[in-house]
mmCIF file of N, CA and C in Angstrom:
data_model
loop_
_atom_site.group_PDB
_atom_site.id
_atom_site.type_symbol
_atom_site.label_atom_id
_atom_site.label_comp_id
_atom_site.label_asym_id
_atom_site.label_seq_id
_atom_site.Cartn_x
_atom_site.Cartn_y
_atom_site.Cartn_z
ATOM 1 N N MET A 1276 20.526 12.242 18.320
ATOM 2 C CA MET A 1276 21.542 11.442 17.688
ATOM 3 C C MET A 1276 20.895 10.189 17.087
ATOM 4 N N LYS A 1277 21.268 9.873 15.879
ATOM 5 C CA LYS A 1277 20.677 8.746 15.179
ATOM 6 C C LYS A 1277 21.369 7.440 15.558
ATOM 7 N N THR A 1278 20.577 6.377 15.568
ATOM 8 C CA THR A 1278 21.125 5.058 15.860
ATOM 9 C C THR A 1278 21.757 4.474 14.596
ATOM 10 N N ASP A 1279 22.508 3.378 14.782
ATOM 11 C CA ASP A 1279 23.101 2.689 13.634
ATOM 12 C C ASP A 1279 22.019 2.213 12.675
ATOM 13 N N HIS A 1280 20.910 1.787 13.225
ATOM 14 C CA HIS A 1280 19.795 1.296 12.410
ATOM 15 C C HIS A 1280 19.241 2.403 11.514
ATOM 16 N N GLU A 1281 19.021 3.571 12.075
ATOM 17 C CA GLU A 1281 18.502 4.707 11.308
ATOM 18 C C GLU A 1281 19.490 5.170 10.242
ATOM 19 N N ARG A 1282 20.775 5.206 10.608
ATOM 20 C CA ARG A 1282 21.799 5.592 9.629
ATOM 21 C C ARG A 1282 21.892 4.577 8.496
ATOM 22 N N ALA A 1283 21.766 3.306 8.821
ATOM 23 C CA ALA A 1283 21.822 2.257 7.798
ATOM 24 C C ALA A 1283 20.657 2.392 6.819
ATOM 25 N N ILE A 1284 19.483 2.688 7.307
ATOM 26 C CA ILE A 1284 18.322 2.860 6.426
ATOM 27 C C ILE A 1284 18.525 4.055 5.502
ATOM 28 N N GLU A 1285 19.061 5.145 6.031
ATOM 29 C CA GLU A 1285 19.321 6.330 5.203
ATOM 30 C C GLU A 1285 20.346 6.031 4.107
ATOM 31 N N LEU A 1286 21.456 5.386 4.485
ATOM 32 C CA LEU A 1286 22.485 5.050 3.500
ATOM 33 C C LEU A 1286 21.947 4.088 2.446
ATOM 34 N N PHE A 1287 21.158 3.128 2.869
ATOM 35 C CA PHE A 1287 20.549 2.162 1.963
ATOM 36 C C PHE A 1287 19.651 2.881 0.947
ATOM 37 N N SER A 1288 18.841 3.788 1.430
ATOM 38 C CA SER A 1288 17.935 4.544 0.568
ATOM 39 C C SER A 1288 18.711 5.399 -0.439
ATOM 40 N N LYS A 1289 19.727 6.114 0.022
ATOM 41 C CA LYS A 1289 20.518 6.974 -0.868
ATOM 42 C C LYS A 1289 21.235 6.163 -1.938
ATOM 43 N N ASP A 1290 21.818 5.025 -1.528
ATOM 44 C CA ASP A 1290 22.552 4.203 -2.482
ATOM 45 C C ASP A 1290 21.620 3.612 -3.542
ATOM 46 N N LEU A 1291 20.440 3.199 -3.148
ATOM 47 C CA LEU A 1291 19.483 2.658 -4.126
ATOM 48 C C LEU A 1291 19.019 3.739 -5.103
ATOM 49 N N GLN A 1292 18.782 4.939 -4.602
ATOM 50 C CA GLN A 1292 18.312 6.018 -5.466
ATOM 51 C C GLN A 1292 19.372 6.453 -6.469
ATOM 52 N N GLN A 1293 20.647 6.256 -6.150
ATOM 53 C CA GLN A 1293 21.726 6.632 -7.053
ATOM 54 C C GLN A 1293 22.148 5.496 -7.972
ATOM 55 N N SER A 1294 21.536 4.346 -7.829
ATOM 56 C CA SER A 1294 21.912 3.173 -8.608
ATOM 57 C C SER A 1294 21.459 3.303 -10.066
ATOM 58 N N PRO A 1295 22.298 2.891 -11.014
ATOM 59 C CA PRO A 1295 21.896 2.926 -12.422
ATOM 60 C C PRO A 1295 20.910 1.806 -12.777
ATOM 61 N N VAL A 1296 20.799 0.805 -11.921
ATOM 62 C CA VAL A 1296 19.908 -0.332 -12.167
ATOM 63 C C VAL A 1296 18.451 0.039 -11.886
ATOM 64 N N VAL A 1297 18.252 0.979 -10.977
ATOM 65 C CA VAL A 1297 16.911 1.315 -10.499
ATOM 66 C C VAL A 1297 16.512 2.711 -10.968
ATOM 67 N N LYS A 1298 15.330 2.798 -11.588
ATOM 68 C CA LYS A 1298 14.819 4.113 -12.011
ATOM 69 C C LYS A 1298 14.209 4.876 -10.840
ATOM 70 N N ARG A 1299 13.417 4.154 -10.042
ATOM 71 C CA ARG A 1299 12.675 4.800 -8.963
ATOM 72 C C ARG A 1299 12.581 3.841 -7.784
ATOM 73 N N VAL A 1300 12.644 4.391 -6.575
ATOM 74 C CA VAL A 1300 12.538 3.611 -5.343
ATOM 75 C C VAL A 1300 11.510 4.279 -4.440
ATOM 76 N N GLN A 1301 10.678 3.458 -3.813
ATOM 77 C CA GLN A 1301 9.711 3.983 -2.853
ATOM 78 C C GLN A 1301 9.697 3.072 -1.630
ATOM 79 N N PHE A 1302 9.778 3.667 -0.454
ATOM 80 C CA PHE A 1302 9.741 2.924 0.797
ATOM 81 C C PHE A 1302 8.372 3.118 1.437
ATOM 82 N N LYS A 1303 7.771 2.008 1.875
ATOM 83 C CA LYS A 1303 6.462 2.070 2.533
ATOM 84 C C LYS A 1303 6.488 1.218 3.790
ATOM 85 N N GLN A 1304 5.763 1.681 4.807
ATOM 86 C CA GLN A 1304 5.538 0.899 6.021
ATOM 87 C C GLN A 1304 4.085 0.446 5.986
ATOM 88 N N ILE A 1305 3.879 -0.855 5.929
ATOM 89 C CA ILE A 1305 2.526 -1.405 5.911
ATOM 90 C C ILE A 1305 2.418 -2.356 7.089
ATOM 91 N N THR A 1306 1.494 -2.070 7.988
ATOM 92 C CA THR A 1306 1.305 -2.799 9.247
ATOM 93 C C THR A 1306 2.612 -2.946 10.019
ATOM 94 N N GLY A 1307 3.425 -1.902 9.999
ATOM 95 C CA GLY A 1307 4.667 -1.888 10.748
ATOM 96 C C GLY A 1307 5.840 -2.576 10.076
ATOM 97 N N LEU A 1308 5.639 -3.149 8.898
ATOM 98 C CA LEU A 1308 6.717 -3.828 8.185
ATOM 99 C C LEU A 1308 7.218 -2.947 7.046
ATOM 100 N N PRO A 1309 8.540 -2.866 6.865
ATOM 101 C CA PRO A 1309 9.096 -2.019 5.800
ATOM 102 C C PRO A 1309 9.119 -2.750 4.449
ATOM 103 N N PHE A 1310 8.608 -2.099 3.430
ATOM 104 C CA PHE A 1310 8.610 -2.634 2.072
ATOM 105 C C PHE A 1310 9.311 -1.652 1.144
ATOM 106 N N VAL A 1311 10.021 -2.212 0.148
ATOM 107 C CA VAL A 1311 10.719 -1.406 -0.850
ATOM 108 C C VAL A 1311 10.108 -1.725 -2.204
ATOM 109 N N TYR A 1312 9.634 -0.690 -2.886
ATOM 110 C CA TYR A 1312 9.085 -0.814 -4.242
ATOM 111 C C TYR A 1312 10.156 -0.311 -5.201
ATOM 112 N N LEU A 1313 10.562 -1.159 -6.148
ATOM 113 C CA LEU A 1313 11.644 -0.824 -7.071
ATOM 114 C C LEU A 1313 11.154 -0.863 -8.513
ATOM 115 N N TRP A 1314 11.345 0.228 -9.223
ATOM 116 C CA TRP A 1314 11.079 0.281 -10.653
ATOM 117 C C TRP A 1314 12.432 0.145 -11.348
ATOM 118 N N PRO A 1315 12.733 -1.026 -11.914
ATOM 119 C CA PRO A 1315 14.064 -1.241 -12.489
ATOM 120 C C PRO A 1315 14.220 -0.591 -13.857
ATOM 121 N N ASP A 1316 15.481 -0.444 -14.255
ATOM 122 C CA ASP A 1316 15.805 -0.038 -15.613
ATOM 123 C C ASP A 1316 15.275 -1.129 -16.547
ATOM 124 N N CYS A 1317 14.936 -0.791 -17.757
ATOM 125 C CA CYS A 1317 14.298 -1.748 -18.680
ATOM 126 C C CYS A 1317 15.178 -2.967 -18.979
ATOM 127 N N THR A 1318 16.494 -2.845 -18.803
ATOM 128 C CA THR A 1318 17.384 -3.971 -19.105
ATOM 129 C C THR A 1318 17.635 -4.867 -17.892
ATOM 130 N N ALA A 1319 17.185 -4.472 -16.703
ATOM 131 C CA ALA A 1319 17.471 -5.208 -15.471
ATOM 132 C C ALA A 1319 16.390 -6.236 -15.178
ATOM 133 N N ASP A 1320 16.817 -7.460 -14.894
ATOM 134 C CA ASP A 1320 15.861 -8.485 -14.484
ATOM 135 C C ASP A 1320 15.918 -8.645 -12.963
ATOM 136 N N GLN A 1321 15.186 -9.612 -12.425
ATOM 137 C CA GLN A 1321 15.062 -9.755 -10.981
ATOM 138 C C GLN A 1321 16.394 -10.055 -10.289
ATOM 139 N N SER A 1322 17.240 -10.868 -10.888
ATOM 140 C CA SER A 1322 18.519 -11.190 -10.254
ATOM 141 C C SER A 1322 19.416 -9.956 -10.151
ATOM 142 N N VAL A 1323 19.395 -9.100 -11.148
ATOM 143 C CA VAL A 1323 20.188 -7.864 -11.116
ATOM 144 C C VAL A 1323 19.662 -6.927 -10.026
ATOM 145 N N VAL A 1324 18.351 -6.848 -9.901
ATOM 146 C CA VAL A 1324 17.737 -6.002 -8.875
ATOM 147 C C VAL A 1324 18.103 -6.519 -7.484
ATOM 148 N N GLU A 1325 18.033 -7.838 -7.287
ATOM 149 C CA GLU A 1325 18.384 -8.414 -5.990
ATOM 150 C C GLU A 1325 19.855 -8.196 -5.659
ATOM 151 N N ASP A 1326 20.729 -8.313 -6.650
ATOM 152 C CA ASP A 1326 22.152 -8.049 -6.423
ATOM 153 C C ASP A 1326 22.372 -6.604 -5.985
ATOM 154 N N GLN A 1327 21.666 -5.687 -6.610
ATOM 155 C CA GLN A 1327 21.788 -4.277 -6.240
ATOM 156 C C GLN A 1327 21.277 -4.040 -4.821
ATOM 157 N N LEU A 1328 20.174 -4.669 -4.466
ATOM 158 C CA LEU A 1328 19.658 -4.546 -3.100
ATOM 159 C C LEU A 1328 20.685 -5.040 -2.081
ATOM 160 N N LYS A 1329 21.303 -6.177 -2.361
ATOM 161 C CA LYS A 1329 22.292 -6.743 -1.442
ATOM 162 C C LYS A 1329 23.535 -5.873 -1.355
ATOM 163 N N ARG A 1330 23.980 -5.326 -2.490
ATOM 164 C CA ARG A 1330 25.149 -4.441 -2.479
ATOM 165 C C ARG A 1330 24.874 -3.171 -1.688
ATOM 166 N N SER A 1331 23.711 -2.589 -1.911
ATOM 167 C CA SER A 1331 23.345 -1.365 -1.187
ATOM 168 C C SER A 1331 23.218 -1.630 0.307
ATOM 169 N N ALA A 1332 22.649 -2.769 0.661
ATOM 170 C CA ALA A 1332 22.516 -3.121 2.080
ATOM 171 C C ALA A 1332 23.885 -3.359 2.708
ATOM 172 N N ALA A 1333 24.791 -4.008 1.974
ATOM 173 C CA ALA A 1333 26.131 -4.263 2.499
ATOM 174 C C ALA A 1333 26.867 -2.948 2.766
ATOM 175 N N LYS A 1334 26.724 -1.988 1.861
ATOM 176 C CA LYS A 1334 27.349 -0.682 2.073
ATOM 177 C C LYS A 1334 26.767 0.001 3.311
ATOM 178 N N ALA A 1335 25.453 -0.117 3.477
ATOM 179 C CA ALA A 1335 24.787 0.533 4.599
ATOM 180 C C ALA A 1335 25.146 -0.113 5.934
ATOM 181 N N MET A 1336 25.391 -1.421 5.939
ATOM 182 C CA MET A 1336 25.673 -2.143 7.183
ATOM 183 C C MET A 1336 27.151 -2.166 7.535
ATOM 184 N N LYS A 1337 28.000 -1.699 6.652
ATOM 185 C CA LYS A 1337 29.451 -1.776 6.881
ATOM 186 C C LYS A 1337 29.835 -1.049 8.168
ATOM 187 N N GLY A 1338 30.538 -1.765 9.041
ATOM 188 C CA GLY A 1338 30.980 -1.188 10.300
ATOM 189 C C GLY A 1338 29.931 -1.178 11.393
ATOM 190 N N LYS A 1339 28.784 -1.769 11.145
ATOM 191 C CA LYS A 1339 27.711 -1.808 12.133
ATOM 192 C C LYS A 1339 27.358 -3.260 12.428
ATOM 193 N N ARG A 1340 26.821 -3.525 13.578
ATOM 194 C CA ARG A 1340 26.421 -4.886 13.945
ATOM 195 C C ARG A 1340 24.967 -5.120 13.560
ATOM 196 N N LEU A 1341 24.689 -5.094 12.287
ATOM 197 C CA LEU A 1341 23.339 -5.315 11.780
ATOM 198 C C LEU A 1341 23.358 -6.485 10.821
ATOM 199 N N THR A 1342 22.220 -7.128 10.666
ATOM 200 C CA THR A 1342 22.081 -8.178 9.663
ATOM 201 C C THR A 1342 20.898 -7.842 8.773
ATOM 202 N N LEU A 1343 20.917 -8.400 7.578
ATOM 203 C CA LEU A 1343 19.885 -8.115 6.583
ATOM 204 C C LEU A 1343 18.867 -9.249 6.549
ATOM 205 N N ALA A 1344 17.602 -8.882 6.554
ATOM 206 C CA ALA A 1344 16.511 -9.836 6.334
ATOM 207 C C ALA A 1344 15.739 -9.314 5.124
ATOM 208 N N MET A 1345 15.914 -9.968 3.989
ATOM 209 C CA MET A 1345 15.290 -9.514 2.746
ATOM 210 C C MET A 1345 14.478 -10.657 2.153
ATOM 211 N N SER A 1346 13.265 -10.348 1.721
ATOM 212 C CA SER A 1346 12.458 -11.382 1.076
ATOM 213 C C SER A 1346 11.663 -10.769 -0.079
ATOM 214 N N TYR A 1347 11.597 -11.531 -1.152
ATOM 215 C CA TYR A 1347 10.846 -11.137 -2.337
ATOM 216 C C TYR A 1347 9.363 -11.297 -2.022
ATOM 217 N N VAL A 1348 8.568 -10.291 -2.394
ATOM 218 C CA VAL A 1348 7.131 -10.346 -2.130
ATOM 219 C C VAL A 1348 6.359 -10.608 -3.411
ATOM 220 N N ARG A 1349 6.518 -9.708 -4.392
ATOM 221 C CA ARG A 1349 5.779 -9.887 -5.647
ATOM 222 C C ARG A 1349 6.363 -9.000 -6.735
ATOM 223 N N LYS A 1350 5.893 -9.254 -7.950
ATOM 224 C CA LYS A 1350 6.285 -8.439 -9.100
ATOM 225 C C LYS A 1350 5.031 -7.973 -9.804
ATOM 226 N N SER A 1351 4.989 -6.709 -10.089
ATOM 227 C CA SER A 1351 3.929 -6.149 -10.912
ATOM 228 C C SER A 1351 4.497 -6.002 -12.319
ATOM 229 N N GLN A 1352 3.738 -5.456 -13.216
ATOM 230 C CA GLN A 1352 4.264 -5.237 -14.563
ATOM 231 C C GLN A 1352 5.387 -4.220 -14.562
ATOM 232 N N ALA A 1353 5.343 -3.274 -13.651
ATOM 233 C CA ALA A 1353 6.317 -2.188 -13.673
ATOM 234 C C ALA A 1353 7.328 -2.221 -12.529
ATOM 235 N N PHE A 1354 7.051 -2.932 -11.445
ATOM 236 C CA PHE A 1354 7.936 -2.853 -10.283
ATOM 237 C C PHE A 1354 8.011 -4.169 -9.517
ATOM 238 N N TYR A 1355 9.059 -4.253 -8.681
ATOM 239 C CA TYR A 1355 9.253 -5.371 -7.760
ATOM 240 C C TYR A 1355 8.995 -4.880 -6.347
ATOM 241 N N VAL A 1356 8.520 -5.770 -5.489
ATOM 242 C CA VAL A 1356 8.304 -5.438 -4.083
ATOM 243 C C VAL A 1356 9.121 -6.404 -3.232
ATOM 244 N N TYR A 1357 9.903 -5.841 -2.310
ATOM 245 C CA TYR A 1357 10.706 -6.628 -1.381
ATOM 246 C C TYR A 1357 10.454 -6.130 0.037
ATOM 247 N N ARG A 1358 10.519 -7.069 0.970
ATOM 248 C CA ARG A 1358 10.508 -6.675 2.375
ATOM 249 C C ARG A 1358 11.967 -6.687 2.830
ATOM 250 N N VAL A 1359 12.454 -5.531 3.222
ATOM 251 C CA VAL A 1359 13.860 -5.381 3.607
ATOM 252 C C VAL A 1359 13.910 -4.825 5.020
ATOM 253 N N ARG A 1360 14.572 -5.584 5.895
ATOM 254 C CA ARG A 1360 14.721 -5.141 7.285
ATOM 255 C C ARG A 1360 16.167 -5.292 7.713
ATOM 256 N N PHE A 1361 16.626 -4.332 8.485
ATOM 257 C CA PHE A 1361 17.932 -4.417 9.122
ATOM 258 C C PHE A 1361 17.676 -4.819 10.569
ATOM 259 N N LEU A 1362 18.205 -5.975 10.956
ATOM 260 C CA LEU A 1362 17.954 -6.497 12.292
ATOM 261 C C LEU A 1362 19.092 -6.129 13.235
ATOM 262 N N VAL A 1363 18.725 -5.700 14.429
ATOM 263 C CA VAL A 1363 19.676 -5.328 15.461
ATOM 264 C C VAL A 1363 19.888 -6.554 16.351
ATOM 265 N N PRO A 1364 21.137 -6.914 16.638
ATOM 266 C CA PRO A 1364 21.366 -8.097 17.471
ATOM 267 C C PRO A 1364 20.870 -7.889 18.894
ATOM 268 N N GLN A 1365 20.355 -8.944 19.458
ATOM 269 C CA GLN A 1365 19.894 -8.878 20.842
ATOM 270 C C GLN A 1365 21.081 -9.090 21.772
ATOM 271 N N ARG A 1366 21.068 -8.414 22.882
ATOM 272 C CA ARG A 1366 22.152 -8.541 23.852
ATOM 273 C C ARG A 1366 21.621 -9.260 25.081
ATOM 274 N N LYS A 1367 22.480 -10.053 25.678
ATOM 275 C CA LYS A 1367 22.098 -10.750 26.897
ATOM 276 C C LYS A 1367 21.988 -9.755 28.043
ATOM 277 N N MET A 1368 20.999 -9.950 28.886
ATOM 278 C CA MET A 1368 20.787 -9.058 30.015
ATOM 279 C C MET A 1368 20.970 -9.777 31.352
ATOM 280 N N PHE A 1369 21.368 -11.051 31.326
ATOM 281 C CA PHE A 1369 21.531 -11.814 32.557
ATOM 282 C C PHE A 1369 22.624 -12.856 32.352
ATOM 283 N N CYS A 1370 23.105 -13.417 33.428
ATOM 284 C CA CYS A 1370 24.100 -14.491 33.364
ATOM 285 C C CYS A 1370 23.374 -15.823 33.509
ATOM 286 N N CYS A 1371 23.579 -16.706 32.532
ATOM 287 C CA CYS A 1371 22.919 -18.011 32.565
ATOM 288 C C CYS A 1371 23.775 -19.072 33.237
ATOM 289 N N GLY A 1372 25.029 -18.744 33.552
ATOM 290 C CA GLY A 1372 25.910 -19.679 34.235
ATOM 291 C C GLY A 1372 26.660 -20.624 33.311
ATOM 292 N N ASN A 1373 26.591 -20.423 31.990
ATOM 293 C CA ASN A 1373 27.261 -21.304 31.032
ATOM 294 C C ASN A 1373 28.599 -20.767 30.557
ATOM 295 N N PHE A 1374 29.122 -19.728 31.195
ATOM 296 C CA PHE A 1374 30.407 -19.124 30.851
ATOM 297 C C PHE A 1374 30.477 -18.712 29.377
ATOM 298 N N CYS A 1375 29.438 -18.049 28.888
ATOM 299 C CA CYS A 1375 29.371 -17.600 27.486
ATOM 300 C C CYS A 1375 30.407 -16.498 27.234
ATOM 301 N N ASP A 1376 30.829 -16.381 25.954
ATOM 302 C CA ASP A 1376 31.791 -15.344 25.579
ATOM 303 C C ASP A 1376 31.216 -13.943 25.741
ATOM 304 N N ASP A 1377 29.916 -13.801 25.520
ATOM 305 C CA ASP A 1377 29.282 -12.477 25.601
ATOM 306 C C ASP A 1377 28.530 -12.291 26.918
ATOM 307 N N CYS A 1378 29.019 -12.917 27.973
ATOM 308 C CA CYS A 1378 28.349 -12.861 29.277
ATOM 309 C C CYS A 1378 28.264 -11.418 29.777
ATOM 310 N N ILE A 1379 27.189 -11.107 30.440
ATOM 311 C CA ILE A 1379 26.954 -9.772 30.976
ATOM 312 C C ILE A 1379 27.979 -9.436 32.062
ATOM 313 N N ARG A 1380 28.578 -10.457 32.694
ATOM 314 C CA ARG A 1380 29.571 -10.214 33.735
ATOM 315 C C ARG A 1380 30.857 -9.619 33.170
ATOM 316 N N PHE A 1381 31.139 -9.861 31.875
ATOM 317 C CA PHE A 1381 32.397 -9.415 31.278
ATOM 318 C C PHE A 1381 32.333 -8.017 30.678
ATOM 319 N N THR A 1382 31.179 -7.375 30.734
ATOM 320 C CA THR A 1382 31.059 -6.040 30.144
ATOM 321 C C THR A 1382 31.242 -4.955 31.163
#
């Protein structure tokens, strides 16, 4: 069974590949970090590409407790490189005694 994180990455990838803004998408893992290489349509500039990345990520994260960490890395003549990660929230594993809303005692 796939986790929310794995499903979000799949949905993100499918949505980007079907986007009219992007001609080609390639995902790479370099030293354990996920990078997205985007070859945009000739009429799309960097702001349009970033908007598409955010829209695709929002669709992928809908209904899941994930957050997006996206950062621009570089631009080549033909493509943009972004580091895109879906972060999973950390859960408390102990009671600190501060009566927190997400206390482990209440689960």
